Every structure is written in structure tokens, then in C-alpha cells.
Short mmCIF file of C-alpha atoms in Angstrom, two decimals:
data_model
loop_
_atom_site.label_atom_id
_atom_site.label_comp_id
_atom_site.label_asym_id
_atom_site.label_seq_id
_atom_site.Cartn_x
_atom_site.Cartn_y
_atom_site.Cartn_z
CA UNK A 12 26.99 -20.49 -3.51
CA UNK A 13 27.64 -16.95 -2.67
CA UNK A 14 24.86 -14.04 -2.72
CA UNK A 15 25.03 -10.14 -2.66
CA UNK A 16 22.75 -7.33 -2.28
CA UNK A 17 23.29 -4.39 -4.88
CA UNK A 18 23.00 -1.19 -2.59
CA UNK A 19 22.30 0.90 -5.58
CA UNK A 20 19.25 -1.24 -6.45
CA UNK A 21 17.78 -2.29 -3.10
CA UNK A 22 14.87 0.16 -2.36
CA UNK A 23 14.00 -1.41 1.23
CA UNK A 24 11.31 -3.99 0.46
CA UNK A 25 12.64 -6.26 2.99
CA UNK A 26 11.11 -9.10 0.95
CA UNK A 27 14.67 -11.24 1.35
CA UNK A 28 14.54 -10.77 5.33
CA UNK A 29 11.16 -11.93 5.15
CA UNK A 30 11.75 -15.26 3.35
CA UNK A 31 15.37 -15.73 4.46
CA UNK A 32 15.97 -14.22 7.98
CA UNK A 33 18.99 -16.39 8.46
CA UNK A 34 20.69 -14.59 5.54
CA UNK A 35 19.88 -10.90 5.68
CA UNK A 36 19.89 -7.97 8.01
CA UNK A 37 18.30 -4.66 7.22
CA UNK A 38 19.25 -1.10 8.38
CA UNK A 39 17.05 1.39 10.03
CA UNK A 40 16.43 2.96 6.09
CA UNK A 41 15.59 -0.39 4.61
CA UNK A 42 18.98 -1.34 2.95
CA UNK A 43 19.56 -5.13 2.98
CA UNK A 44 22.79 -6.79 3.09
CA UNK A 45 23.98 -10.60 3.35
CA UNK A 46 25.16 -11.84 6.87
CA UNK A 47 26.60 -15.20 5.89
CA UNK A 48 28.98 -15.67 3.28
CA UNK A 49 29.18 -18.03 1.39
CA UNK A 50 25.69 -19.36 1.98
CA UNK A 51 25.59 -22.59 3.87
CA UNK A 52 24.19 -25.29 1.83
CA UNK A 53 21.24 -25.94 4.11
CA UNK A 54 20.14 -22.34 3.52
CA UNK A 55 20.66 -22.50 -0.30
CA UNK A 56 17.16 -23.00 -0.86
CA UNK A 57 16.31 -19.86 0.90
CA UNK A 58 18.85 -17.57 -0.71
CA UNK A 59 17.30 -18.67 -4.12
CA UNK A 60 13.80 -17.88 -2.43
CA UNK A 61 15.17 -14.47 -1.62
CA UNK A 62 16.53 -13.66 -5.16
CA UNK A 63 12.94 -14.78 -6.66
CA UNK A 64 11.02 -12.53 -4.38
CA UNK A 65 13.11 -9.13 -4.92
CA UNK A 66 11.17 -6.55 -6.90
CA UNK A 67 13.95 -4.68 -7.76
CA UNK A 68 16.36 -7.48 -8.75
CA UNK A 69 18.90 -6.46 -5.91
CA UNK A 70 19.50 -9.85 -4.46
CA UNK A 71 22.06 -11.55 -6.88
CA UNK A 72 23.66 -14.90 -7.00
CA UNK A 73 27.32 -14.09 -7.51
CA UNK A 74 28.72 -17.62 -7.47
CA UNK A 75 26.95 -20.93 -7.48
CA UNK A 76 29.13 -24.01 -7.84
CA UNK A 77 27.51 -27.21 -7.62
CA UNK A 78 24.26 -25.85 -6.20
CA UNK A 79 21.42 -27.83 -6.06
CA UNK A 80 19.48 -25.50 -8.60
CA UNK B 23 -21.23 13.51 -10.77
CA UNK B 24 -22.44 10.12 -12.33
CA UNK B 25 -20.23 7.97 -14.06
CA UNK B 26 -21.26 7.44 -17.61
CA UNK B 27 -20.91 3.79 -18.80
CA UNK B 28 -17.48 2.83 -20.43
CA UNK B 29 -17.82 1.32 -23.75
CA UNK B 30 -14.12 1.11 -24.89
CA UNK B 31 -11.79 0.57 -21.71
CA UNK B 32 -8.55 1.16 -24.12
CA UNK B 33 -9.85 4.85 -25.02
CA UNK B 34 -11.95 5.80 -22.48
CA UNK B 35 -11.44 4.01 -19.08
CA UNK B 36 -12.79 4.91 -15.67
CA UNK B 37 -11.49 3.46 -12.49
CA UNK B 38 -14.53 4.52 -10.51
CA UNK B 39 -16.80 2.72 -12.90
CA UNK B 40 -19.07 0.25 -11.04
CA UNK B 41 -17.99 -2.70 -13.22
CA UNK B 42 -14.29 -2.11 -12.63
CA UNK B 43 -14.82 -1.79 -8.89
CA UNK B 44 -16.57 -5.07 -8.71
CA UNK B 45 -14.44 -7.02 -10.93
CA UNK B 46 -11.29 -5.34 -12.78
CA UNK B 47 -9.33 -8.63 -13.53
CA UNK B 48 -11.05 -9.40 -16.96
CA UNK B 49 -10.56 -5.63 -17.78
CA UNK B 50 -6.90 -5.65 -17.22
CA UNK B 51 -6.40 -9.02 -19.12
CA UNK B 52 -8.10 -7.38 -22.09
CA UNK B 53 -6.21 -4.32 -21.75
CA UNK B 54 -2.86 -6.03 -21.56
CA UNK B 55 -3.46 -7.89 -24.84
CA UNK B 56 -4.97 -5.16 -26.83
CA UNK B 57 -3.74 -2.00 -25.56
CA UNK B 58 -1.44 -2.17 -22.64
CA UNK B 59 -1.34 1.47 -21.86
CA UNK B 60 -5.05 2.51 -21.64
CA UNK B 61 -5.96 6.22 -22.02
CA UNK B 62 -8.84 8.38 -20.82
CA UNK B 63 -10.02 12.10 -21.15
CA UNK B 64 -12.44 11.82 -17.96
CA UNK B 65 -11.68 14.08 -15.24
CA UNK B 66 -8.13 14.70 -16.60
CA UNK B 67 -5.96 13.24 -19.66
CA UNK B 68 -4.59 10.05 -18.01
CA UNK B 69 -2.70 7.02 -19.22
CA UNK B 70 -2.69 3.67 -17.52
CA UNK B 71 -0.08 1.16 -17.99
CA UNK B 72 -1.35 -2.60 -17.01
CA UNK B 73 1.89 -4.45 -17.75
CA UNK B 74 4.39 -5.20 -15.17
CA UNK B 75 7.14 -4.22 -17.47
CA UNK B 76 5.77 -0.98 -18.13
CA UNK B 77 4.65 -0.25 -14.52
CA UNK B 78 7.83 -0.88 -13.01
CA UNK B 79 9.84 0.94 -15.97
CA UNK B 80 7.74 4.14 -15.24
CA UNK B 81 7.96 3.82 -11.60
CA UNK B 82 11.69 3.81 -11.97
CA UNK B 83 11.45 6.94 -14.09
CA UNK B 84 10.92 9.60 -11.71
CA UNK B 85 12.48 12.12 -14.06
CA UNK B 86 9.79 11.88 -16.57
CA UNK B 87 7.31 10.64 -14.04
CA UNK B 88 6.87 12.76 -11.21
CA UNK B 89 5.13 12.20 -7.97
CA UNK B 90 4.25 15.72 -7.43
CA UNK B 91 0.60 16.79 -6.84
CA UNK B 92 -0.81 13.73 -8.07
CA UNK B 93 -0.11 11.08 -5.22
CA UNK B 94 -3.13 8.92 -4.28
CA UNK B 95 -4.56 11.89 -2.59
CA UNK B 96 -6.27 14.53 -4.68
CA UNK B 97 -5.12 17.93 -3.11
CA UNK B 98 -7.10 20.25 -5.14
CA UNK B 99 -8.55 21.82 -2.28
CA UNK B 100 -9.19 25.59 -2.78
CA UNK B 101 -8.15 24.76 -6.41
CA UNK B 102 -6.34 28.07 -7.84
CA UNK B 103 -5.21 29.05 -4.42
CA UNK B 104 -1.30 28.74 -4.32
CA UNK B 105 -1.43 27.44 -0.76
CA UNK B 106 -3.64 24.29 -1.37
CA UNK B 107 -5.28 22.69 1.49
CA UNK B 108 -5.05 26.15 3.66
CA UNK B 109 -7.71 26.24 6.26
CA UNK B 110 -8.99 29.63 6.70
CA UNK B 111 -6.86 32.82 5.89
CA UNK B 112 -4.00 32.35 7.86
CA UNK B 113 -4.60 28.71 8.58
CA UNK B 114 -2.08 25.80 8.36
CA UNK B 115 -1.25 24.98 4.80
CA UNK B 116 -0.14 22.11 2.64
CA UNK B 117 1.89 23.66 0.44
CA UNK B 118 4.48 21.09 0.36
CA UNK B 119 1.96 18.50 -0.31
CA UNK B 120 2.26 15.26 1.41
CA UNK B 121 5.88 14.35 1.31
CA UNK B 122 7.60 12.00 0.89
CA UNK B 123 4.86 10.58 -1.15
CA UNK B 124 3.77 13.66 -3.25
CA UNK B 125 7.22 14.71 -3.58
CA UNK B 126 10.69 14.27 -6.08
CA UNK B 127 14.16 14.54 -4.96
CA UNK B 128 15.55 16.40 -2.83
CA UNK B 129 12.34 16.95 -0.70
CA UNK B 130 11.48 13.18 -1.29
CA UNK B 131 14.89 11.86 -0.16
CA UNK B 132 15.35 13.89 3.32
CA UNK B 133 11.43 13.69 4.30
CA UNK B 134 11.71 9.72 3.62
CA UNK B 135 14.67 9.52 5.44
CA UNK B 136 13.15 10.89 8.48
CA UNK B 137 10.15 8.49 8.34
CA UNK B 138 11.74 5.34 7.35
CA UNK B 139 13.34 4.37 10.72
CA UNK B 140 9.79 4.61 12.41
CA UNK B 141 8.75 1.83 10.03
CA UNK B 142 11.76 -0.26 9.93
CA UNK B 143 11.78 -4.04 9.95
CA UNK B 144 13.07 -3.61 13.60
CA UNK B 145 10.83 -1.11 14.75
CA UNK B 146 7.67 -2.83 13.34
CA UNK B 147 8.68 -5.85 15.50
CA UNK B 148 7.92 -3.35 18.36
CA UNK B 149 4.48 -2.69 17.21
CA UNK B 150 3.47 -6.33 17.06
CA UNK B 151 2.31 -7.02 20.39
CA UNK B 152 0.16 -3.97 20.42
CA UNK B 153 -1.37 -5.02 17.08
CA UNK B 154 -1.95 -8.74 18.44
CA UNK B 155 -3.71 -7.69 21.36
CA UNK B 156 -5.77 -5.28 19.38
CA UNK B 157 -6.60 -8.25 17.16
CA UNK B 158 -7.61 -10.35 20.09
CA UNK B 159 -9.59 -7.82 21.49
CA UNK B 160 -11.71 -7.31 18.35
CA UNK B 161 -12.15 -11.09 18.12
CA UNK B 162 -13.34 -11.29 21.67
CA UNK B 163 -15.95 -8.85 20.89
CA UNK B 164 -17.59 -11.29 18.72
CA UNK B 165 -17.88 -14.08 21.42
CA UNK B 166 -21.34 -15.56 21.16
CA UNK B 167 -21.84 -14.06 17.64
CA UNK B 168 -22.73 -16.18 14.54
CA UNK B 169 -21.70 -13.90 12.01
CA UNK B 170 -19.98 -10.34 11.45
CA UNK B 171 -18.88 -7.98 9.18
CA UNK B 172 -15.30 -8.78 8.80
CA UNK B 173 -14.62 -5.71 6.83
CA UNK B 174 -16.25 -3.02 9.12
CA UNK B 175 -15.81 -5.05 12.46
CA UNK B 176 -12.71 -6.21 11.96
CA UNK B 177 -10.19 -5.32 9.18
CA UNK B 178 -11.26 -1.60 9.50
CA UNK B 179 -10.47 -1.38 13.10
CA UNK B 180 -6.94 -2.40 12.99
CA UNK B 181 -4.48 -0.20 11.05
CA UNK B 182 -6.22 2.94 12.15
CA UNK B 183 -5.42 1.99 15.71
CA UNK B 184 -1.95 0.83 15.01
CA UNK B 185 -0.98 4.47 13.32
CA UNK B 186 -2.76 6.24 15.99
CA UNK B 187 -0.54 4.31 18.41
CA UNK B 188 2.55 5.14 16.58
CA UNK B 189 1.40 8.96 16.08
CA UNK B 190 0.33 9.26 19.50
CA UNK B 191 -3.10 10.32 18.76
CA UNK B 192 -6.01 9.35 20.75
CA UNK B 193 -7.07 5.87 20.03
CA UNK B 194 -10.83 6.58 20.84
CA UNK B 195 -10.93 8.78 17.75
CA UNK B 196 -10.35 5.81 15.45
CA UNK B 197 -13.65 6.07 14.15
CA UNK B 198 -13.51 9.76 13.11
CA UNK B 199 -10.39 9.06 11.50
CA UNK B 200 -11.67 6.17 9.26
CA UNK B 201 -14.48 8.52 8.47
CA UNK B 202 -12.06 11.48 7.22
CA UNK B 203 -9.91 9.16 5.37
CA UNK B 204 -12.84 7.38 3.50
CA UNK B 205 -14.15 10.56 2.42
CA UNK B 206 -10.63 11.64 1.20
CA UNK B 207 -9.90 8.40 -0.80
CA UNK B 208 -13.10 6.84 -1.74
CA UNK B 209 -15.32 9.77 -2.97
CA UNK B 210 -13.09 11.05 -5.63
CA UNK B 211 -16.15 12.31 -7.62
CA UNK B 212 -17.52 14.15 -4.64
CA UNK B 213 -15.34 17.27 -4.16
CA UNK B 214 -17.36 18.62 -1.19
CA UNK B 215 -16.92 15.17 0.56
CA UNK B 216 -13.13 15.27 -0.38
CA UNK B 217 -12.50 18.65 0.86
CA UNK B 218 -14.25 18.01 4.31
CA UNK B 219 -12.29 15.02 4.73
CA UNK B 220 -8.75 16.60 4.05
CA UNK B 221 -9.63 19.90 6.07
CA UNK B 222 -10.80 17.96 9.29
CA UNK B 223 -7.59 15.88 9.05
CA UNK B 224 -5.69 19.28 8.86
CA UNK B 225 -7.13 21.03 11.31
CA UNK B 226 -7.04 18.05 13.83
CA UNK B 227 -3.41 17.67 13.18
CA UNK B 228 -2.63 21.17 13.37
CA UNK B 229 -3.96 21.29 16.86
CA UNK B 230 -1.88 18.08 18.05
CA UNK B 231 1.21 19.80 16.59
CA UNK B 232 0.54 22.76 18.74
CA UNK B 233 0.01 20.48 21.83
CA UNK B 234 3.30 18.80 21.35
CA UNK B 235 5.14 22.00 20.67
CA UNK B 236 3.96 23.02 24.33
CA UNK B 237 4.47 19.44 25.93
CA UNK B 238 6.67 16.93 23.79
CA UNK B 239 6.52 13.48 23.95
CA UNK B 240 8.43 10.36 22.15
CA UNK B 241 5.67 9.77 19.64
CA UNK B 242 6.55 10.04 16.02
CA UNK B 243 4.64 13.64 15.66
CA UNK B 244 6.77 14.98 18.78
CA UNK B 245 9.87 13.88 17.10
CA UNK B 246 9.32 15.39 13.71
CA UNK B 247 8.52 18.67 15.60
CA UNK B 248 12.07 18.58 16.99
CA UNK B 249 13.96 17.24 14.21
CA UNK B 250 16.54 19.62 12.27
CA UNK B 251 17.65 19.08 8.75
CA UNK B 252 21.01 20.80 7.83
CA UNK B 253 20.69 22.76 11.14
CA UNK B 254 17.24 24.21 10.75
CA UNK B 255 13.82 22.96 12.16
CA UNK B 256 11.12 21.54 9.79
CA UNK B 257 8.86 23.97 8.04
CA UNK B 258 5.65 23.49 9.75
CA UNK B 259 3.90 22.85 6.45
CA UNK B 260 6.32 19.96 5.74
CA UNK B 261 5.58 18.34 9.28
CA UNK B 262 1.88 18.82 8.70
CA UNK B 263 2.08 17.13 5.09
CA UNK B 264 4.05 14.50 6.54
CA UNK B 265 1.46 13.72 9.42
CA UNK B 266 -1.58 13.76 7.06
CA UNK B 267 0.11 11.43 4.96
CA UNK B 268 0.84 9.20 7.73
CA UNK B 269 -2.86 9.29 8.98
CA UNK B 270 -4.29 8.70 5.45
CA UNK B 271 -1.57 6.32 4.03
CA UNK B 272 -2.12 3.45 6.14
CA UNK B 273 -5.49 3.01 7.06
CA UNK B 274 -7.67 2.51 3.88
CA UNK B 275 -4.89 0.70 2.32
CA UNK B 276 -4.03 -1.88 4.77
CA UNK B 277 -7.51 -2.37 5.89
CA UNK B 278 -8.36 -3.06 2.13
CA UNK B 279 -5.63 -5.72 1.97
CA UNK B 280 -6.80 -7.66 5.28
CA UNK B 281 -10.50 -7.42 4.13
CA UNK B 282 -9.45 -8.83 0.66
CA UNK B 283 -7.29 -11.58 2.24
CA UNK B 284 -10.14 -12.67 4.85
CA UNK B 285 -12.54 -12.68 1.71
CA UNK B 286 -10.47 -14.97 -0.53
CA UNK B 287 -10.19 -17.52 2.60
CA UNK B 288 -13.72 -17.33 3.11
CA UNK B 289 -14.47 -17.97 -0.49
CA UNK B 290 -11.62 -20.73 -0.84
CA UNK B 291 -11.94 -23.11 1.82
CA UNK B 292 -9.10 -25.25 0.48
CA UNK B 293 -6.66 -22.17 1.18
CA UNK B 294 -8.29 -21.57 4.72
CA UNK B 295 -7.64 -25.20 5.51
CA UNK B 296 -4.31 -25.17 4.25
CA UNK B 297 -3.24 -22.06 6.07
CA UNK B 298 -4.67 -23.41 9.34
CA UNK B 299 -2.84 -26.78 8.68
CA UNK B 300 0.41 -25.34 7.59
CA UNK B 301 1.07 -22.10 9.43
CA UNK B 302 4.68 -22.20 8.37
CA UNK B 303 3.10 -21.18 4.77
CA UNK B 304 2.06 -17.40 6.49
CA UNK B 305 5.20 -15.99 5.09
CA UNK B 306 4.70 -16.75 1.48
CA UNK B 307 0.91 -16.51 1.67
CA UNK B 308 0.86 -13.16 2.93
CA UNK B 309 3.13 -12.13 -0.19
CA UNK B 310 0.67 -14.17 -2.38
CA UNK B 311 -2.47 -12.36 -0.89
CA UNK B 312 -0.59 -8.99 -1.32
CA UNK B 313 0.10 -9.66 -5.05
CA UNK B 314 -3.32 -11.09 -5.94
CA UNK B 315 -5.26 -8.34 -4.16
CA UNK B 316 -3.05 -5.66 -4.35
CA UNK B 317 -5.06 -2.67 -3.04
CA UNK B 318 -3.10 0.49 -4.20
CA UNK B 319 -2.98 2.31 -7.59
CA UNK B 320 -0.73 5.24 -7.38
CA UNK B 321 -0.44 8.25 -9.62
CA UNK B 322 2.44 10.05 -11.45
CA UNK B 323 2.45 13.13 -13.65
CA UNK B 324 4.49 13.37 -17.08
CA UNK B 325 7.10 16.05 -16.96
CA UNK B 326 7.37 16.76 -20.59
CA UNK B 327 6.12 16.03 -23.86
CA UNK B 328 7.26 12.51 -24.65
CA UNK B 329 6.09 9.25 -26.31
CA UNK B 330 6.54 5.98 -24.30
CA UNK B 331 5.89 3.19 -26.29
CA UNK B 332 3.98 4.87 -29.33
CA UNK B 333 1.85 6.70 -26.55
CA UNK B 334 1.99 10.57 -27.16
CA UNK B 335 1.95 11.93 -23.52
CA UNK B 336 1.90 15.54 -22.85
CA UNK B 337 3.30 17.73 -20.00
CA UNK B 338 0.89 17.40 -16.90
CA UNK B 339 -0.96 14.14 -18.29
CA UNK B 340 -1.65 11.92 -15.55
CA UNK B 341 -0.42 8.32 -15.04
CA UNK B 342 -2.25 5.50 -13.07
CA UNK B 343 0.37 3.34 -11.83
CA UNK B 344 -1.71 -0.04 -11.75
CA UNK B 345 0.59 -2.21 -9.64
CA UNK B 346 -2.46 -4.42 -8.93
CA UNK B 347 -2.65 -5.20 -12.82
CA UNK B 348 1.04 -5.52 -13.04
CA UNK B 349 0.84 -7.98 -10.33
CA UNK B 350 -1.26 -10.17 -12.68
CA UNK B 351 0.51 -10.05 -15.62
CA UNK B 352 0.82 -13.57 -17.31
CA UNK B 353 4.03 -12.45 -18.96
CA UNK B 354 5.64 -12.03 -15.33
CA UNK B 355 3.79 -14.27 -12.98
CA UNK B 356 2.57 -18.19 -13.86
CA UNK B 357 -1.12 -18.47 -13.40
CA UNK B 358 -1.52 -15.26 -12.23
CA UNK B 359 -5.55 -15.15 -11.48
CA UNK B 360 -4.98 -18.15 -9.17
CA UNK B 361 -3.68 -17.73 -5.55
CA UNK B 362 -0.98 -20.23 -4.98
CA UNK B 363 -0.33 -19.69 -1.35
CA UNK B 364 3.16 -21.31 -1.67
CA UNK B 365 4.06 -19.10 -4.66
CA UNK B 366 7.89 -18.90 -4.78
CA UNK B 367 8.57 -16.74 -7.98
CA UNK B 368 7.01 -13.58 -6.41
CA UNK B 369 8.39 -10.14 -7.29
CA UNK B 370 5.10 -8.58 -6.72
CA UNK B 371 4.99 -4.66 -6.61
CA UNK B 372 1.99 -4.40 -4.32
CA UNK B 373 3.87 -1.75 -2.26
CA UNK B 374 5.11 -0.06 -5.60
CA UNK B 375 8.84 -0.23 -6.93
CA UNK B 376 11.93 2.22 -7.00
CA UNK B 377 12.26 5.12 -4.83
CA UNK B 378 8.64 5.70 -3.59
CA UNK B 379 8.67 2.10 -2.50
CA UNK B 380 5.67 2.30 0.27
CA UNK B 381 7.35 3.58 3.20
CA UNK B 382 4.98 1.69 5.80
CA UNK B 383 5.08 -1.63 3.79
CA UNK B 384 6.95 -3.54 7.04
CA UNK B 385 4.04 -2.26 9.07
CA UNK B 386 1.21 -2.97 6.70
CA UNK B 387 2.84 -6.62 5.86
CA UNK B 388 2.93 -7.14 9.46
CA UNK B 389 -0.49 -6.00 10.49
CA UNK B 390 -2.10 -8.30 7.65
CA UNK B 391 -0.07 -11.36 8.97
CA UNK B 392 -1.12 -10.92 12.55
CA UNK B 393 -4.87 -9.95 11.59
CA UNK B 394 -5.04 -13.51 9.74
CA UNK B 395 -3.18 -15.39 12.30
CA UNK B 396 -5.36 -14.19 14.94
CA UNK B 397 -8.51 -14.81 12.79
CA UNK B 398 -7.54 -18.23 11.92
CA UNK B 399 -6.58 -18.96 15.27
CA UNK B 400 -10.09 -18.44 16.62
CA UNK B 401 -12.16 -19.17 13.07
CA UNK B 402 -10.81 -21.94 11.35
CA UNK B 403 -14.12 -22.72 9.48
CA UNK B 404 -15.61 -19.19 8.72
CA UNK B 405 -17.40 -18.41 5.27
CA UNK B 406 -19.52 -15.93 3.34
CA UNK B 407 -22.78 -15.41 5.00
CA UNK B 408 -24.99 -17.24 2.25
CA UNK B 409 -26.68 -14.61 -0.05
CA UNK B 410 -25.25 -11.76 1.58
CA UNK B 411 -23.84 -9.10 -1.01
CA UNK B 412 -20.11 -8.05 -0.76
CA UNK B 413 -19.41 -4.58 -1.15
CA UNK B 414 -16.12 -3.50 -2.86
CA UNK B 415 -14.48 0.06 -2.88
CA UNK B 416 -12.32 0.70 -5.84
CA UNK B 417 -10.73 3.42 -7.88
CA UNK B 418 -7.18 3.81 -6.49
CA UNK B 419 -7.63 1.69 -3.19
CA UNK B 420 -9.56 -1.66 -3.62
CA UNK B 421 -10.99 -3.86 -0.92
CA UNK B 422 -14.35 -4.94 0.45
CA UNK B 423 -16.27 -2.40 2.76
CA UNK B 424 -19.11 -4.82 3.50
CA UNK B 425 -18.37 -8.57 3.95
CA UNK B 426 -20.67 -10.62 6.36
CA UNK B 427 -18.93 -13.73 7.24
CA UNK B 428 -20.42 -16.64 9.41
CA UNK B 429 -18.13 -17.55 12.08
CA UNK B 430 -18.43 -21.47 12.33
#
């Protein structure tokens, strides 16, 4: 599974790092980015949670091969 | 001004109506079905979207829906005077409003950029120990008491001290700040009270700015005064506007979120017990409480005559951005009127959406979390005092103002 943050959509809500701190970092201005690519299998649930909590639809699944969902 | 009773919420709504303040949820449910963008001519021609889809679409359309002049804080001090908010004839002015909240790009963009690092995810972690100790100290003060007012004695005491700490202004003035901010935000129909509140804040912060110009520290206000944009120092009115915003924006709002959350746990013992039993739920629970009890309804101004989904909007009409109603939209959230502490699909917009996302959202979230953690660590079996009336404030910032709870 691979995810990304669309920098054009991200508004710095920091919801992704809140639910999945293992997968994201946020800069001083709020812009999030993914720190682990591809997402380790054990963290796929958290990655999906980050997607489902982003109010801006900025966190996207770009590849989901044989994932659990 | 007394509020005339509302007969039709679709065409004549009033967010200061006592029934709306007390219980807006059925009103939103009715409007979403019958007339999702309500209208009123009370005070000013105003539209109010109640569906998630419309609220978020309008928040993103900054070209047609401007933030100028109509932020959450009414700034019509000295109405008609160009330098709104001017204190005395040569006094400090708020001619730029309260940027970035009351600004559009480009003023919005660079003022926001100056503030964001102070409220970043990383920076907020540095304010956490201060907040935790503050909560613990407040709870220590309850030793021996059977009941307290969780709104006045706890929730209200927290955000004001945290922001005073960040701004570098005296913590002893916390109660005075709270009084001013309530005058500005909670008494929209009492012009004298509102003016008194805003002018007191302006006067106080102007003198604090003067003091820092002579003796700068490392606090936010000092740093803003020393900041340069494109090689030039900031205009005093911009710094003052930003400082006023910081003092106002984080106090009533966060206190409301803390109070509503404590109210929820006091009235839903099954959720209270679950959170004590499963503290690892706290991250999702905090977001769910923010969704269900979003305190803040923001505002915008229509920038040209236009039609939005059949609504004929005119230049300078107001919009009430009902983020709290959006967060209970059944089209978007399953079982929206029930709090599910472990809700996983939760794209709530309690902190707004788009370029005006609340700049203090990391701070507010941290304060809410720490306030609940510390409270629950001390009082796992609290509840409402039987027979006591809970008093809510409403309009654009909703939360309990009197909340008697028994501690055991």
C-alpha cells in the first residue's frame, strides 16, 4: 500500500499525524507529508484511518495491492 | 434588543434565539431537509448553509465568499468611522481588522504564515507540560469539594492562561481577559458591551506592544514587533489586529469545547466509563467530541450578486458558516446525533475548512485532550448535580457557561 499527501489540498489540520504519527510528519506551516513508503502492512489500518479523517481529502491511497481493506 | 420569537427558521432564523442556543440540533435537522440554506433579514441579510457539502464548498470559494469584516468578531466599533476600532482621536486602530481571520489573500497569506509556526504540531507539544500542570493545579483546588462548576471553575480557566503564556502577558489578568472576550463574543445585541470589550482589549494590547518595543522578550508579541515582511517592519495596526485575534479567538472557543465535552461525559456515563477504561481511545474520542459539539460558527461576506443553489445572494450579504451543523449532517456522517467515541470516518470541520482552517487547531485539540485526561484521572465517576440547570451560550460560539457537576 502506498499513500501520499496532496500539498495543494493539505490545509494543515494535522489530523493524519494525530491518528497515524508513525506515517506522517508536519512542517512548521502545517503541511503534512508521508514518511514511510510503502506503508508497512502492520500500519495499513492507520493509513486508512488517516485517509478517513482528512477534512480536505488531501491524504490519498495511490496504490493498494492486496490490502486488507 | 429583545429577540422576537422565530416562527419559520428557513426564512427568519435567529442564532441568538433562546431555543437555538439551548438546542440547535433539531433546528438544523429540519433545515437540512426542508431548506438547507436558510435566510434571515434580522440584523442584516444573512444566509446560513447547514449541509456539509455546502458549508465546505463555500469555505473553499474565497473569491465569492470573503472573510473581510465579517469574521466571528463584529468590528463595527465607531460605525461609519474609517478606522474602525480606533481608541480616541489618535489612538491605536484596527484598520486591517483581525488578520488573518478577517482577511483575504494576500494579507491573509503572510499574516497567517507569521503565526502558524507558533501553533504548529511540534510547537504545541512544548506548551503541553504548562497546560497539564495548570489543569492539575485547578483540580487540586477542588480538594474536599463535593461539587464544582466545571464550566466556570475548570474549562474557563484553561485556554485563557495558555494563550496569555504564549503571548507573554500576565497570567493574573486571566479573569479580566475572559470578561472582555465574553463581552465581545457573547453579547452580539448589546453594542455598548461589545464596544467596551473590544476597546479594553485594544487598549491593553497597545500598551503591551509599547512595553515590548522598549524591552523586547521572546514571546509572540515581541517577535511580531520585530518581524519584517519584504524588508519592512509590520504596520502597528496589523500587529495589533493579530494580537487581538489571538487573545479573542482561543478563549471562548476552546473553553466551550472543553465544557461541552465534560457535559457530554457527565450525562453519558457509559462513554465516561469507556474513556477511563480505554484511554487509548482518546485521540479518536477528542475528534468525535469536537465533531458533535463544534463550538464555532464562522461568517463570510458575499463579494458580488450571485446565485448559489437557487439562493439569490447579494453583494455584502452575510453568510453564517455553520460548521457545527455540517458536522451533524446525516448525508455525511452515520448516526450523526450520537457520539461514537471510536468513530473512524470523521472528516469533521470543527476547525473550518480551506485556507482559513483554524490556525490554533493544534493548540485547542491539545488543551481539550489534556483537560479531559487530567479530569478523568481525578474524577472517574462524576455527573451532573441533580436538579441543577445547565446554562448554554450560543450564537456563534456554543458551549456551557454554568455546569454544576458532582465530583464523586
